[in-house]
XYZ file of C-alpha atoms in Angstrom:
527
model
C 56.447 56.028 101.854
C 59.759 57.378 103.018
C 62.431 58.756 100.717
C 64.581 55.607 100.686
C 61.652 53.406 99.635
C 60.750 55.865 96.913
C 64.266 55.731 95.568
C 63.981 51.939 95.328
C 60.498 51.812 93.801
C 60.836 54.525 91.154
C 63.570 52.718 89.197
C 61.455 49.577 89.395
C 58.448 51.492 88.100
C 60.503 52.920 85.277
C 61.685 49.478 84.174
C 58.157 48.152 84.397
C 56.711 50.951 82.282
C 59.425 50.757 79.691
C 59.288 47.004 79.220
C 55.802 45.968 80.295
C 52.837 44.821 78.199
C 49.180 45.175 79.156
C 47.500 41.814 79.346
C 43.812 41.917 78.468
C 42.076 38.872 76.989
C 45.373 37.513 75.789
C 46.157 40.792 73.975
C 49.387 42.663 74.533
C 49.216 46.518 74.846
C 51.865 49.197 75.379
C 51.222 52.253 77.556
C 52.002 55.458 75.616
C 51.072 59.113 75.922
C 48.187 58.456 73.570
C 46.972 55.375 75.458
C 45.668 54.525 78.945
C 44.773 51.551 81.144
C 41.855 51.231 83.476
C 39.548 48.796 85.225
C 41.114 45.372 85.471
C 43.873 46.058 82.944
C 47.428 45.446 84.191
C 50.942 46.207 83.157
C 52.996 43.030 83.573
C 56.776 42.939 83.697
C 58.750 40.467 81.586
C 58.554 37.082 83.251
C 55.352 38.095 85.017
C 57.059 38.859 88.335
C 55.533 42.353 88.848
C 52.217 43.907 87.931
C 51.018 47.515 87.959
C 47.359 48.325 88.208
C 44.452 49.061 90.489
C 43.861 46.825 93.476
C 41.089 46.897 96.126
C 41.085 46.988 99.904
C 38.281 47.149 102.497
C 36.042 44.784 100.561
C 36.383 46.718 97.306
C 35.296 50.114 98.665
C 38.751 51.664 98.181
C 40.962 51.239 95.123
C 44.640 52.100 94.866
C 47.217 52.246 92.078
C 50.171 50.066 93.001
C 52.809 47.499 92.133
C 52.818 44.008 93.592
C 54.583 40.651 93.386
C 52.620 37.981 91.590
C 54.073 35.232 93.756
C 51.764 33.540 96.211
C 50.647 35.204 98.301
C 50.783 38.550 96.330
C 52.730 41.300 98.110
C 52.192 45.013 97.387
C 55.503 46.842 97.187
C 54.365 50.353 96.203
C 51.168 52.412 96.404
C 50.568 55.660 94.516
C 47.412 57.324 95.843
C 47.671 56.462 99.532
C 45.798 59.527 100.723
C 43.194 59.634 97.940
C 41.744 56.159 97.226
C 39.236 55.654 94.405
C 35.705 54.595 95.308
C 35.219 52.304 92.316
C 37.393 50.312 89.924
C 35.658 51.696 86.880
C 36.388 55.320 87.772
C 40.201 55.005 87.624
C 42.408 55.531 84.573
C 46.215 55.375 84.401
C 48.111 57.185 81.632
C 51.188 59.226 80.754
C 50.723 63.012 80.792
C 52.002 65.384 78.141
C 55.160 65.945 80.251
C 55.768 62.191 80.463
C 54.546 61.872 84.077
C 52.553 58.783 85.197
C 49.177 60.040 86.416
C 46.003 58.511 87.934
C 42.770 60.196 86.812
C 39.168 59.961 88.016
C 36.940 59.716 84.949
C 33.804 60.391 86.999
C 35.171 63.838 87.941
C 36.211 65.113 84.473
C 39.551 63.317 84.553
C 40.694 65.004 87.742
C 44.271 64.095 88.638
C 44.291 62.096 91.858
C 47.981 61.308 91.809
C 51.044 62.198 89.696
C 54.589 60.883 89.714
C 55.769 64.513 89.555
C 53.147 66.600 91.317
C 53.306 70.424 91.180
C 53.972 72.158 94.505
C 51.028 73.150 96.532
C 49.913 76.767 96.369
C 51.095 77.403 99.878
C 54.453 75.829 99.179
C 54.873 77.919 95.995
C 54.148 81.098 97.895
C 56.593 80.135 100.619
C 59.242 79.304 98.051
C 58.749 82.617 96.281
C 58.833 84.513 99.536
C 61.971 82.679 100.572
C 63.614 83.495 97.221
C 62.657 87.167 97.582
C 64.063 87.231 101.106
C 67.310 85.596 99.979
C 67.642 88.041 97.069
C 66.913 91.014 99.299
C 69.392 89.886 101.958
C 72.077 89.213 99.333
C 71.537 92.606 97.714
C 71.569 94.320 101.088
C 74.801 92.646 102.120
C 76.408 93.547 98.785
C 75.315 97.182 99.076
C 76.505 97.319 102.664
C 79.904 95.908 101.699
C 80.130 98.359 98.803
C 79.215 101.274 101.063
C 81.749 100.256 103.682
C 84.420 99.868 101.000
C 83.603 103.296 99.543
C 83.683 104.843 102.996
C 87.065 103.275 103.752
C 88.414 104.425 100.360
C 87.181 107.971 100.960
C 88.729 108.096 104.407
C 92.025 106.809 103.069
C 91.935 109.319 100.226
C 90.980 112.170 102.539
C 93.757 111.110 104.853
C 96.226 111.170 101.989
C 94.955 114.555 100.803
C 95.048 115.891 104.353
C 98.606 114.640 104.726
C 99.592 116.281 101.451
C 97.876 119.504 102.467
C 99.612 119.460 105.847
C 102.912 118.858 104.059
C 102.269 121.911 101.929
C 101.360 123.995 104.966
C 104.547 122.889 106.700
C 106.613 123.519 103.586
C 108.527 126.530 102.396
C 105.646 127.936 100.333
C 103.289 130.543 101.917
C 99.548 129.732 101.768
C 96.595 132.066 101.164
C 92.841 131.915 101.754
C 90.650 131.328 98.699
C 88.440 134.360 99.378
C 91.488 136.606 99.487
C 92.643 135.421 96.084
C 89.103 135.451 94.694
C 88.697 139.101 95.692
C 92.144 140.006 94.409
C 91.304 138.607 90.952
C 87.862 140.224 90.795
C 86.164 136.869 91.352
C 88.389 135.277 88.709
C 87.001 137.769 86.212
C 87.699 136.945 82.526
C 89.057 140.463 81.950
C 91.919 139.627 84.332
C 92.771 136.445 82.442
C 96.261 136.576 80.938
C 96.762 132.985 79.859
C 95.092 129.639 79.433
C 96.595 126.153 79.110
C 95.959 122.476 79.645
C 96.235 122.711 83.435
C 94.166 125.830 84.039
C 93.855 129.603 83.679
C 96.291 132.320 84.732
C 95.019 135.660 86.111
C 96.686 138.927 86.954
C 95.563 140.461 90.231
C 92.896 143.126 89.826
C 94.514 146.561 90.067
C 91.387 147.856 91.807
C 91.982 145.574 94.793
C 92.741 147.148 98.130
C 94.369 145.700 101.195
C 92.684 142.415 102.013
C 92.162 140.736 105.398
C 93.504 137.299 106.150
C 96.641 135.648 107.385
C 100.010 137.295 107.639
C 100.731 136.236 104.101
C 97.374 137.562 102.917
C 98.277 141.067 104.051
C 100.999 141.060 101.407
C 98.361 141.522 98.680
C 97.819 145.205 97.892
C 96.471 146.608 94.594
C 97.476 143.567 92.576
C 101.059 143.680 93.831
C 103.047 142.419 96.758
C 103.972 144.937 99.458
C 107.505 144.947 98.115
C 106.185 146.148 94.769
C 106.455 142.836 92.945
C 103.553 142.005 90.648
C 102.041 138.561 90.941
C 99.986 136.192 88.801
C 97.492 133.570 89.940
C 97.246 130.166 88.266
C 93.874 128.519 88.935
C 94.100 124.831 88.115
C 91.206 123.217 86.294
C 88.997 121.095 88.563
C 88.345 118.718 85.644
C 92.026 118.317 84.878
C 92.824 114.573 84.730
C 96.590 114.950 84.657
C 97.463 117.274 87.506
C 95.734 116.027 90.633
C 96.592 116.833 94.236
C 99.760 114.751 93.999
C 100.977 116.720 90.969
C 99.931 119.983 92.620
C 101.970 119.142 95.721
C 104.784 118.108 93.392
C 104.769 121.498 91.696
C 104.550 123.393 94.988
C 107.357 121.392 96.599
C 109.628 121.611 93.584
C 109.258 125.261 92.627
C 109.405 126.463 96.224
C 112.883 124.930 96.484
C 114.145 126.167 93.107
C 116.085 129.408 93.017
C 117.438 130.444 89.623
C 117.222 133.508 87.442
C 115.766 131.509 84.577
C 113.044 129.705 86.545
C 109.687 131.216 87.488
C 109.474 131.840 91.228
C 106.533 130.497 93.219
C 105.301 132.976 95.823
C 102.401 131.091 97.408
C 99.541 128.637 96.974
C 95.976 127.923 98.032
C 93.996 124.709 98.522
C 90.269 124.869 99.216
C 88.071 121.828 98.487
C 88.589 121.172 94.765
C 90.214 124.562 94.179
C 93.996 124.536 93.751
C 95.753 127.803 93.088
C 99.367 128.867 92.634
C 100.708 132.401 93.041
C 103.710 133.235 90.846
C 105.821 136.246 90.115
C 104.130 138.122 87.302
C 105.664 137.892 83.828
C 104.578 141.049 81.995
C 105.560 139.757 78.540
C 103.692 136.485 78.955
C 105.066 133.411 77.155
C 107.600 133.010 74.378
C 105.084 131.539 71.924
C 103.125 134.816 71.920
C 106.177 136.432 70.303
C 107.886 133.960 67.999
C 104.681 132.635 66.422
C 102.919 135.982 66.103
C 103.269 137.529 62.597
C 103.557 141.067 64.005
C 105.288 140.634 67.380
C 108.016 138.311 66.092
C 109.786 141.268 64.462
C 110.295 142.824 67.909
C 112.515 139.881 68.845
C 115.877 140.753 67.338
C 118.476 138.036 66.931
C 120.306 139.293 70.034
C 117.122 138.959 72.111
C 116.478 135.513 70.680
C 120.021 134.452 71.510
C 119.688 135.775 75.074
C 116.405 133.902 75.477
C 117.981 130.711 74.095
C 120.912 130.886 76.512
C 118.553 131.665 79.399
C 116.469 128.577 78.683
C 119.608 126.454 78.411
C 120.982 127.766 81.709
C 117.679 127.109 83.461
C 117.628 123.570 82.120
C 121.240 122.998 83.148
C 120.312 124.112 86.674
C 117.466 121.592 86.781
C 119.603 118.749 85.441
C 122.816 119.349 87.282
C 123.214 122.354 89.561
C 120.002 122.276 91.619
C 119.912 120.691 95.048
C 116.962 118.691 93.669
C 117.913 117.717 90.128
C 114.898 116.996 87.952
C 113.474 116.448 84.477
C 110.951 119.063 83.370
C 109.164 116.767 80.854
C 107.109 119.552 79.236
C 109.558 122.148 77.943
C 107.965 124.150 75.125
C 107.538 127.750 73.955
C 104.311 128.186 75.927
C 106.110 127.185 79.151
C 108.891 129.742 78.728
C 107.766 133.053 80.260
C 109.349 136.461 79.654
C 109.638 139.177 82.281
C 109.712 142.908 81.641
C 113.367 142.725 80.578
C 112.678 139.770 78.247
C 114.551 137.395 80.554
C 113.432 133.816 79.853
C 112.042 131.818 82.778
C 110.998 128.171 82.585
C 107.582 127.514 84.169
C 104.962 124.800 84.728
C 106.515 121.991 86.781
C 103.306 119.993 87.279
C 104.645 116.878 85.575
C 108.333 117.363 86.388
C 110.136 114.309 87.761
C 112.800 114.379 90.426
C 115.966 112.599 89.387
C 116.155 111.080 92.882
C 112.896 109.242 92.105
C 114.648 107.589 89.163
C 117.596 106.398 91.194
C 121.169 107.497 91.491
C 122.401 104.421 89.654
C 120.087 104.943 86.700
C 119.969 107.530 83.941
C 116.423 106.722 82.858
C 113.208 105.081 83.928
C 109.977 103.961 82.261
C 106.533 105.404 82.885
C 103.133 104.123 81.733
C 101.646 107.603 81.912
C 102.647 109.536 78.798
C 101.998 113.264 79.203
C 103.442 116.171 77.299
C 103.059 118.125 74.080
C 103.201 116.771 70.561
C 106.098 118.206 68.646
C 108.331 118.466 71.717
C 108.271 114.848 72.890
C 111.292 112.648 72.294
C 110.563 109.446 70.321
C 111.718 107.106 73.106
C 109.336 108.815 75.539
C 106.387 108.971 73.141
C 106.749 105.350 72.060
C 108.179 103.557 75.104
C 107.614 105.930 78.042
C 111.372 106.208 78.632
C 112.071 109.196 80.915
C 115.555 110.716 81.097
C 117.381 114.047 81.001
C 117.724 113.521 77.250
C 113.958 113.952 77.002
C 114.377 117.614 77.962
C 117.344 117.957 75.600
C 115.145 116.804 72.711
C 112.497 119.370 73.656
C 115.171 122.063 73.805
C 116.329 121.093 70.299
C 112.824 121.597 68.923
C 112.556 124.901 70.797
C 115.885 126.114 69.342
C 114.645 125.459 65.816
C 111.385 127.285 66.566
C 113.195 130.327 68.013
C 115.475 130.531 64.979
C 112.725 130.051 62.372
C 109.708 131.609 64.049
C 107.733 128.576 62.926
C 106.013 125.901 64.981
C 106.833 122.196 64.742
C 103.383 120.756 64.119
C 101.417 118.152 62.196
C 101.049 120.217 59.038
C 104.704 121.296 59.001
C 107.525 119.103 60.271
C 110.097 121.675 61.297
C 112.753 119.072 62.123
C 112.588 117.482 58.667
C 112.615 120.922 57.027
C 115.645 122.082 59.060
C 117.543 118.876 58.229
C 116.831 119.243 54.506
C 118.195 122.797 54.495
C 121.205 121.765 56.601
C 122.064 118.945 54.172
C 121.873 121.395 51.263
C 124.071 123.947 53.100
C 121.127 126.364 53.117
C 120.600 126.579 56.896
C 120.250 130.375 56.823
C 117.048 129.977 54.816
C 115.528 128.629 58.050
C 116.226 131.900 59.866
C 113.112 133.990 60.464
C 112.868 136.584 57.620
C 111.648 139.100 60.201
C 115.184 139.299 61.647
C 117.409 137.867 58.907
C 118.094 141.131 57.067
C 119.096 142.910 60.265
C 121.662 140.320 61.352
C 125.400 140.880 61.225
C 127.748 138.205 59.895
C 128.541 137.141 63.466
C 124.851 136.821 64.258
C 124.252 134.795 61.089
C 127.005 132.421 62.207
C 125.315 132.168 65.600
C 122.047 131.285 63.870
C 123.718 128.497 61.882
C 125.295 127.190 65.095
C 121.908 127.226 66.850
C 120.402 125.220 64.013
C 123.218 122.676 64.181
C 122.927 122.368 67.964
C 119.159 122.026 67.614
C 119.604 119.145 65.172
C 122.096 117.484 67.546
C 119.533 117.725 70.351
C 116.814 115.968 68.313
C 118.911 112.937 67.375
C 117.040 109.641 67.372
C 119.152 107.966 70.053
C 119.369 109.647 73.476
C 123.052 108.691 73.634
C 123.713 110.809 70.516
C 122.276 113.964 72.075
C 124.584 116.347 73.969
C 124.164 116.939 77.692
C 123.193 120.407 78.837
C 126.700 120.963 80.176
C 127.865 120.668 76.553
C 124.974 122.499 74.895
C 125.736 125.847 76.562
C 129.431 125.980 75.490
C 128.360 125.132 71.924
C 125.741 127.892 71.895
C 128.290 130.315 73.356
C 130.839 129.406 70.639
C 133.203 128.046 73.278
C 133.016 124.575 71.758
C 132.422 123.561 68.156
C 129.324 121.394 67.653
C 129.688 118.045 65.912
C 127.921 117.177 62.701
C 124.460 115.764 63.387
C 123.063 112.602 61.828
C 119.709 112.625 60.146
C 117.183 113.050 62.988
C 114.162 110.853 63.454
C 111.039 112.089 61.695
C 107.812 111.719 63.611
C 104.353 111.708 62.075
C 101.240 111.890 64.267
C 98.639 109.150 64.426
C 95.373 109.017 66.306
C 95.567 107.727 69.862
C 92.824 106.512 72.281
C 92.186 109.173 74.917
C 91.982 106.587 77.708
C 95.617 105.607 77.049
C 97.098 109.103 76.803
C 96.373 112.385 78.535
C 95.360 114.946 75.927
C 95.502 118.603 76.916
C 94.378 121.768 75.120
C 96.678 124.722 74.550
C 95.671 128.248 73.577
C 98.336 128.212 70.896
C 96.420 125.553 68.976
C 98.611 122.574 69.832
C 97.026 119.364 70.953
C 99.168 118.452 73.905
C 99.566 114.851 73.112
C 99.487 112.327 70.390
C 101.724 109.352 69.996
C 103.985 109.116 66.952
C 105.055 106.702 64.273
C 108.786 106.619 63.726
C 109.991 106.700 60.146
C 113.334 105.166 59.246
C 116.154 107.086 57.650
C 116.062 107.474 53.881
């Protein structure tokens, strides 16, 4: 029977089974899962138009399950077991299976199923189906893996192309380049004994004094005995390969920026190296390391007289003014702190670490600020608008300078356990600002120097005002520090308290000084 006939007969069969009664000796029966019909029993439709049962052909030698019209002459409209006729009427039994299927059984052969309205697939068909499913799954998986591999390959080529372009840009730039093996040998294989500093972006080494002249490019021949041929000592900054913040883009940023910066209060970049994942910067060597190693050290802080502290303060301010206004490429440092202020042999302050600096030209000439989704920096030095909203502007650096001024004056760090800004404001309000001055230098200060200290505190509080518009520009800060312009009276500054922050939202960096280089802050209102 073709598919169209089956579609017509099956609804008819369903109606017949649902509404029929079995007529045997004037008794009405209903076919259920617990019952069965056999022999001459029939299921008769209402009105007696159709009957379902066994009927013979070939003089009663073959019996079939079917449905027929009862009109004269009877007409068979559907046959179940066409290919497997029964040999005798008495051997056939019709019933509903446990799944609700109509089945024809042979009682003489242990109730073997001759026909079912929903037969299971043949063994061969099941195997073919399974094989086909396996093939489809394998092909689908293969295509997916192939597409993934091609996509990964394309991504790698694009990335390599970008890195190659960046590397070529560096090679074509103003910064000399060196071979890795030359620098490795010059630092004693990056020996820990030559380590002079460690921060969130990597480790800083001084060249090994036992080094001799090293082969390499023209620039490489400048390395002799840990110094340049002109007698200038150098330091090597080896960036951490695991560093999530400063990638190749930030490395190129630092190389491009520092190579173009020329100012007495900025660290000078002398060269760089890129080899696979290794990224190295060569700087002028700062024999007195960073400012934090002095002002926060209980013993060394006494060696910083007020005059030296004032010179360092003005040097930092002049360097920042150069970045904001006087440089050919004006920029925002974004990570000004004591650890990023280096001191040379004459204690001249030099701002360093431009890995996350932002060119003002990238903000736009018509704008004074922009917003970033990537918050990086150091807790304690970050302005509230940057920490909370990602707002980047020159005033971000001014805020950091304000914190740094208060730290230089007091010799104390602004940190979670001690809010230096709140403490300085409390003393200022009580006209006790001099109590903030570091005791290690307070007794040795003249009256003029004590006045300078009070001015520095007042300027520091102006720089950490809550609103960026209330903070002075660097062009105003320097005249105030130099007593050429009287500072205004600050308002109560915003007080920030640290809260925990998911690492996947913020870049957290370690600092040898014990700071955690980022947490976001809650802003408390004024009292």
